[in-house]
PDB file of C-alpha atoms in Angstrom:
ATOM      1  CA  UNK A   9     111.720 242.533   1.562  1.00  0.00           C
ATOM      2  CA  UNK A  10     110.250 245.335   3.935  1.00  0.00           C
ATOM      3  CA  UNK A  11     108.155 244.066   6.643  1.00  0.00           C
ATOM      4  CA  UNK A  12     104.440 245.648   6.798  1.00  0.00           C
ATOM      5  CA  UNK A  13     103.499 246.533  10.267  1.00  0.00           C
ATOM      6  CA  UNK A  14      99.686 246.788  10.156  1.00  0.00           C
ATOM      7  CA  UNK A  15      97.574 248.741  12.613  1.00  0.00           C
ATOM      8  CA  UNK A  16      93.893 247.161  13.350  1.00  0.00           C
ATOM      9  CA  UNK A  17      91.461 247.000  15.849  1.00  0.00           C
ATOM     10  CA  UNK A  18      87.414 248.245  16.392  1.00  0.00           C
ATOM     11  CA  UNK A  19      86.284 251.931  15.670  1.00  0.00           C
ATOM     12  CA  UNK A  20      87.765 254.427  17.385  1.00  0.00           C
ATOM     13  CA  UNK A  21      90.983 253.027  18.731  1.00  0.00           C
ATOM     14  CA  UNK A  22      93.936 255.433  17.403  1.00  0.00           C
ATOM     15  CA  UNK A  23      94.841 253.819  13.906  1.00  0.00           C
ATOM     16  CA  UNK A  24      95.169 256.528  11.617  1.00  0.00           C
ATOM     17  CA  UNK A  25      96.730 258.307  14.388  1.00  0.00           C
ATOM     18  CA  UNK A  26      98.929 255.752  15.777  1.00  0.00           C
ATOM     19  CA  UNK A  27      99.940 254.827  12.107  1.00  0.00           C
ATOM     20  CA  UNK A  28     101.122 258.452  11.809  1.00  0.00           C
ATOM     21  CA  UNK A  29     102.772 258.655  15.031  1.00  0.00           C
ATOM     22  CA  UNK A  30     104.287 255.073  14.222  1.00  0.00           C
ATOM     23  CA  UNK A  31     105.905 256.315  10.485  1.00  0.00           C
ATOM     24  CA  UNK A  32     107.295 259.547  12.035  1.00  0.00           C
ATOM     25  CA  UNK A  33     108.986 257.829  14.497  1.00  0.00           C
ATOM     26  CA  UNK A  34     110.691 255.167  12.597  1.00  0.00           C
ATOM     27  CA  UNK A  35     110.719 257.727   9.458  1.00  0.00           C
ATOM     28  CA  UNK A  36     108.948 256.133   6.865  1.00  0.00           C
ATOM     29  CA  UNK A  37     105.808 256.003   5.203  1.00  0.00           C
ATOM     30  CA  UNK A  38     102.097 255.060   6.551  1.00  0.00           C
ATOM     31  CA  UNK A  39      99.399 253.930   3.867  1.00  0.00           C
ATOM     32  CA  UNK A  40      96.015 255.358   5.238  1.00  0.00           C
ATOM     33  CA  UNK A  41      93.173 253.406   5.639  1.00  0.00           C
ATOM     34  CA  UNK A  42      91.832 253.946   2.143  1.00  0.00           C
ATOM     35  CA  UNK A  43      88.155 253.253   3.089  1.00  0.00           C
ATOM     36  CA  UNK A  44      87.945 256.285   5.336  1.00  0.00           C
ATOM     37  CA  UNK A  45      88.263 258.687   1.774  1.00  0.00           C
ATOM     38  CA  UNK A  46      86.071 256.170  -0.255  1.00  0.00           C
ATOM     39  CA  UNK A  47      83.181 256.137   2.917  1.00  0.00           C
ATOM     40  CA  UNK A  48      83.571 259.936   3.039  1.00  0.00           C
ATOM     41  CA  UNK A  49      82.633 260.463  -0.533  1.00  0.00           C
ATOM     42  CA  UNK A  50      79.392 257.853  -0.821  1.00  0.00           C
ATOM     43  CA  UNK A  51      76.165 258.830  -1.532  1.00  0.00           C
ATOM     44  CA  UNK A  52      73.898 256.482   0.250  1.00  0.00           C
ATOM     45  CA  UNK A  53      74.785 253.064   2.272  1.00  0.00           C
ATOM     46  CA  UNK A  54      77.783 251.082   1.844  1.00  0.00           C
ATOM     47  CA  UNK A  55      76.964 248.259  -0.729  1.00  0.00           C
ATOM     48  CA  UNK A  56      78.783 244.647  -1.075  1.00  0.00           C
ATOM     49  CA  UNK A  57      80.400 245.824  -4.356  1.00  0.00           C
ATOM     50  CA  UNK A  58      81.394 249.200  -2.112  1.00  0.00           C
ATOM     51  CA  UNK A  59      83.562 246.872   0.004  1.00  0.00           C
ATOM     52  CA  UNK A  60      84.971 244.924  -3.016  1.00  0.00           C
ATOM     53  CA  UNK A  61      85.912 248.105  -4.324  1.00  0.00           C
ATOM     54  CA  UNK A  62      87.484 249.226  -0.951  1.00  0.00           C
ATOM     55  CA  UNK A  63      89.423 246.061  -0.805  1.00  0.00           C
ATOM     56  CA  UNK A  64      91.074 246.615  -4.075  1.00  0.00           C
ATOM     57  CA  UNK A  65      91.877 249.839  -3.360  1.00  0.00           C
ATOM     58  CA  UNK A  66      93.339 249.165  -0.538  1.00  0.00           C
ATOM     59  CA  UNK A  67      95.675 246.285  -1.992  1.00  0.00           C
ATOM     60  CA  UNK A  68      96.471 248.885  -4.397  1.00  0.00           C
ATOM     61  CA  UNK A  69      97.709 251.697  -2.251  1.00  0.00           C
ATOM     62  CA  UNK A  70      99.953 248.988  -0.017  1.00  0.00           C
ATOM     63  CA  UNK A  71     101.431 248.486  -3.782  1.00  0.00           C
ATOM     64  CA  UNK A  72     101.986 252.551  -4.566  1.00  0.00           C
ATOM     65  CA  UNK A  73     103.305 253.205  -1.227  1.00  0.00           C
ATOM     66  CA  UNK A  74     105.617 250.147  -0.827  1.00  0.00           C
ATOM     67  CA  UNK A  75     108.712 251.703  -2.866  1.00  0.00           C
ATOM     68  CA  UNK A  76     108.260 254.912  -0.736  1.00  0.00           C
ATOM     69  CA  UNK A  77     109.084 252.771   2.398  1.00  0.00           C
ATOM     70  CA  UNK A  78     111.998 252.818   4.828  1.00  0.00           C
ATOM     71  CA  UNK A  79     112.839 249.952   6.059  1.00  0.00           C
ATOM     72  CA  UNK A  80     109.135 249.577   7.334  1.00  0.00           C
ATOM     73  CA  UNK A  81     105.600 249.988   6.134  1.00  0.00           C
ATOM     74  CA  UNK A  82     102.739 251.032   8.782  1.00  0.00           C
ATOM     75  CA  UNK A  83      99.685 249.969   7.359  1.00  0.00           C
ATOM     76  CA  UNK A  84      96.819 252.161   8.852  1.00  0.00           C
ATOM     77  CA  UNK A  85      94.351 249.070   8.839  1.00  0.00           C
ATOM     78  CA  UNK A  86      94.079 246.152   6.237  1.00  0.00           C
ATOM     79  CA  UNK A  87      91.551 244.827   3.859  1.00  0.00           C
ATOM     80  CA  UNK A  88      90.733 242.546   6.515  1.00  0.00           C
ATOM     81  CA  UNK A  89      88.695 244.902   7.672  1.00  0.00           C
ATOM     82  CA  UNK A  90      86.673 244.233   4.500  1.00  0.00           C
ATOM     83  CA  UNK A  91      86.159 240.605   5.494  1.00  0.00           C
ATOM     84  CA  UNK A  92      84.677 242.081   9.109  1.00  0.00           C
ATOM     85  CA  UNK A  93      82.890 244.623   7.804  1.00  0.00           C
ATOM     86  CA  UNK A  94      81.235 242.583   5.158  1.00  0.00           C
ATOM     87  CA  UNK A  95      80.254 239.805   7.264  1.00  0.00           C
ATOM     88  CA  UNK A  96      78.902 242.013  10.107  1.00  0.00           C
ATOM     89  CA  UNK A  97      76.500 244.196   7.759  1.00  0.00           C
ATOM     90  CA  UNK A  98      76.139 241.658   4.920  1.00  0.00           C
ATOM     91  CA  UNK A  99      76.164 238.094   6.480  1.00  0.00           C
ATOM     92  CA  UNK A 100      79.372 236.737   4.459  1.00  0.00           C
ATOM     93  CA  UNK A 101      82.248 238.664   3.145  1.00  0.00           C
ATOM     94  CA  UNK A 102      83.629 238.162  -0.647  1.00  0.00           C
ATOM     95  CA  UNK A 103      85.091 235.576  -1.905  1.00  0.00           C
ATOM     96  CA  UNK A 104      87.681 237.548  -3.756  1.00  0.00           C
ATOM     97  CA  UNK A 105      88.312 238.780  -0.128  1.00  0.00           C
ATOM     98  CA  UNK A 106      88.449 235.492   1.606  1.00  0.00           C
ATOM     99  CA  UNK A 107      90.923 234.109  -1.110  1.00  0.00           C
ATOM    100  CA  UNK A 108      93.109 236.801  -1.068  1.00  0.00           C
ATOM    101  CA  UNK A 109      93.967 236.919   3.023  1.00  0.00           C
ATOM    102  CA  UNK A 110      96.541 233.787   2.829  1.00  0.00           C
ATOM    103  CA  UNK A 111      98.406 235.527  -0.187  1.00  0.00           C
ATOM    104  CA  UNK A 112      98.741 239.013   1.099  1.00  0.00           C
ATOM    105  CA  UNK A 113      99.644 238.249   4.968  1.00  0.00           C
ATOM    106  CA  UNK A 114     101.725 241.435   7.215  1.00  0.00           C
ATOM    107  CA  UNK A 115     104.419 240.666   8.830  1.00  0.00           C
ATOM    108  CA  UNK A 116     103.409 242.388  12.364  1.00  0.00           C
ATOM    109  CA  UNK A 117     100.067 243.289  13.607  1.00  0.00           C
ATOM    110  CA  UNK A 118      99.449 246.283  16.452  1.00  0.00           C
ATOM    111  CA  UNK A 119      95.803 245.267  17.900  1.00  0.00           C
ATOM    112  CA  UNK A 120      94.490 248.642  19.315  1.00  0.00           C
ATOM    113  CA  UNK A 121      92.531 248.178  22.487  1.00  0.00           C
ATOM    114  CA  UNK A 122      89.063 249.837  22.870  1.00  0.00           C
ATOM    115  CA  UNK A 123      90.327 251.377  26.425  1.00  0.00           C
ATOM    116  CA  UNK A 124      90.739 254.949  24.366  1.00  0.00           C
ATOM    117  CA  UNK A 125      87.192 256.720  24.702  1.00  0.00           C
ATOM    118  CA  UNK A 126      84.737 256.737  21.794  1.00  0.00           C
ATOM    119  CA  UNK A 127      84.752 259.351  19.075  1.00  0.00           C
ATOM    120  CA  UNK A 128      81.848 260.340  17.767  1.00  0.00           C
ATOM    121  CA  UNK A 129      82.019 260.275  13.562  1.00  0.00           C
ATOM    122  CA  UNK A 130      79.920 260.009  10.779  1.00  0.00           C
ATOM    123  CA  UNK A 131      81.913 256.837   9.527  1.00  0.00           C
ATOM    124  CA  UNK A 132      82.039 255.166  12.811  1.00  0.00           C
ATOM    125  CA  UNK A 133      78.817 253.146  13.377  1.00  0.00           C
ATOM    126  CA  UNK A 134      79.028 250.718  16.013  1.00  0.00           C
ATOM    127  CA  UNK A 135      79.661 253.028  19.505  1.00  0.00           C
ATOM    128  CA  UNK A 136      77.753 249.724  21.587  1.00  0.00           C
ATOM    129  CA  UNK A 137      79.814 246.845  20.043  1.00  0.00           C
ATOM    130  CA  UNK A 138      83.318 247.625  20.680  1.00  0.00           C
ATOM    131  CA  UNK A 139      84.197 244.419  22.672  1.00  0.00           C
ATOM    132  CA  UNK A 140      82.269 242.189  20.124  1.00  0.00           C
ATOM    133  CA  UNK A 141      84.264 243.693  17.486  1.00  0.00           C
ATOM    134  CA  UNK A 142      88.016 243.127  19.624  1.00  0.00           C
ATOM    135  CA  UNK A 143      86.819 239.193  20.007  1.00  0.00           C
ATOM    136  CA  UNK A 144      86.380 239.407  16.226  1.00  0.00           C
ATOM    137  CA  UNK A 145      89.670 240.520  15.647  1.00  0.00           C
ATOM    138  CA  UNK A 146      90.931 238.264  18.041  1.00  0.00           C
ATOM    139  CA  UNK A 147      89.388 235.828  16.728  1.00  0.00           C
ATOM    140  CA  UNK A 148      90.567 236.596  13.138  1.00  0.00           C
ATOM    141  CA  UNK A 149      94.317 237.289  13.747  1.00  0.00           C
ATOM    142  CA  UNK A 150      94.530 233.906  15.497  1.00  0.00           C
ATOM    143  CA  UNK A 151      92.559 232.324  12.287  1.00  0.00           C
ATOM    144  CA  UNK A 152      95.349 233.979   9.981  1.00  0.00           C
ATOM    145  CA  UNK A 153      98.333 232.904  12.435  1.00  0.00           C
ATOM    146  CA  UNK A 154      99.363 236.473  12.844  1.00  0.00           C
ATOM    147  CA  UNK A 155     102.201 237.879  14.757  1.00  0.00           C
ATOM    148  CA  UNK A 156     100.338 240.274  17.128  1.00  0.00           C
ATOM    149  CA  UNK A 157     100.220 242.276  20.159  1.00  0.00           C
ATOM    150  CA  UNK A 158      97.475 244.242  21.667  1.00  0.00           C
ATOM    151  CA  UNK A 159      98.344 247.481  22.628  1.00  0.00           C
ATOM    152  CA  UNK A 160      96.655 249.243  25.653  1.00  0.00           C
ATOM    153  CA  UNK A 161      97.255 252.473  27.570  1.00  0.00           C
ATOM    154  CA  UNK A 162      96.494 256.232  26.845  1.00  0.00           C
ATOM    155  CA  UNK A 163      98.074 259.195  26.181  1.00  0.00           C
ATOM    156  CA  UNK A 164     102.035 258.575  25.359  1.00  0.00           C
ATOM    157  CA  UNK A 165     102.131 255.320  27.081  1.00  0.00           C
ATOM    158  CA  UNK A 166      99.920 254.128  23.685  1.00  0.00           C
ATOM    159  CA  UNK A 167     102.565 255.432  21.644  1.00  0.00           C
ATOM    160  CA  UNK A 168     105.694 253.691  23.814  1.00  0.00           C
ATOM    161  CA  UNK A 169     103.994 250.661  24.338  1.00  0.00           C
ATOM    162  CA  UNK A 170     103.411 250.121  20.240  1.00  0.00           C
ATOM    163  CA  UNK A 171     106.783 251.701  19.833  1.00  0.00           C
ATOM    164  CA  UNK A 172     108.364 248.860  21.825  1.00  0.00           C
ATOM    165  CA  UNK A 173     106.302 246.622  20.530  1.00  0.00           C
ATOM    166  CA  UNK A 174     107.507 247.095  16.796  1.00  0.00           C
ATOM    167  CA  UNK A 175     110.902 247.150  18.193  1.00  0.00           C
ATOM    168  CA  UNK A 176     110.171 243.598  19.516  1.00  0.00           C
ATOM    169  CA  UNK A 177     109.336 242.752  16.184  1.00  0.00           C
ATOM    170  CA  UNK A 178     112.277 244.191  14.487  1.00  0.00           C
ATOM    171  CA  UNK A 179     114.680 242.894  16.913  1.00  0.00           C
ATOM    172  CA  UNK A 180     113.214 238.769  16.622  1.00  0.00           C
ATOM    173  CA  UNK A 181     113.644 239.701  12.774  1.00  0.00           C
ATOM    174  CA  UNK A 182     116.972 240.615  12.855  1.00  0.00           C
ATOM    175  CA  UNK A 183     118.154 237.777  15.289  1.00  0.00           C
ATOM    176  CA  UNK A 184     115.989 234.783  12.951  1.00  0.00           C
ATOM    177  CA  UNK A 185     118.688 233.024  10.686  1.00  0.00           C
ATOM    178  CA  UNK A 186     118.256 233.571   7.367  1.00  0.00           C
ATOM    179  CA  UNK A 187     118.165 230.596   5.086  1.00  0.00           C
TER     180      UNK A 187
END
């Protein structure tokens, strides 16, 4: 089985770019966050069946991508975003959603710390809340009983300290007896 490494946090933290850095370096592939595309190409606001629809789409490119994998998948975000999103804008988050998280869990979260400076874009909405959102996904990885591990610095030293991080990971995974 190949263990997905997914990359979360609030806007403007480094995902996409960390999940690209993060596949080049350990030479595999990186599903993008596959809202970003579906946001960019709405007419209008974001409805409830918009973020069931970005869910599934999601799920679905983790499934495409999966084969292309080596030895790792970096997972530029995860439909749990869906669940945040949806409860922040729309006061509960589908059940489809909710049922799903147990079933489809990642082996290895990277929790992107909001000590990057904000980046103004026209899919980013929330430039005021970035600590409210990092207690929310706090708040949620500890709900799901996720392996995680914030990761903090700038420049380079973001990219080492996840680097080391997923080597962490790899290195508990290959020392766990296998039953």
């Amino acid at each position: 089985m190949i263990p997905k490494i997914a990359v979360v946090g609030p806007e403007s933290t480094g995902k996409s770019t960390m999940s690209e850095y993060l596949a080049a370096h350990y030479n595999t592939i990186a599903v993008p966050e596959y809202s970003r595309e579906y946001c960019a190409n709405l007419v209008g606001e974001c409805t409830f069946q918009d973020e069931i629809n970005m869910f599934h789409g999601q799920l679905a490119l983790e499934k495409t991508l999966l084969p292309l994998a080596n030895k790792i998948l970096i997972c530029d975000t995860t439909f749990l975003t869906v669940k945040i999103w949806s409860e922040e804008v729309f006061g509960n988050a589908p059940q489809e959603v909710l049922d799903e998280l147990p079933r489809h869990p990642y082996d290895f979260y990277l929790l992107l710390d909001i000590d990057l400076p904000w980046q103004d874009d026209p899919l980013r909405n929330f430039p005021t809340k970035r600590q409210y959102f990092m207690n929310i996904w706090h708040r949620e990885l500890q709900a799901l009983n996720a392996d995680y591990t914030v990761i903090s610095g700038l420049g380079q030293d973001r990219y080492d300290n996840a680097v080391k991080a997923v080597d962490g990971f790899i290195n508990r995974q290959l020392s766990e007896p296998e039953f």
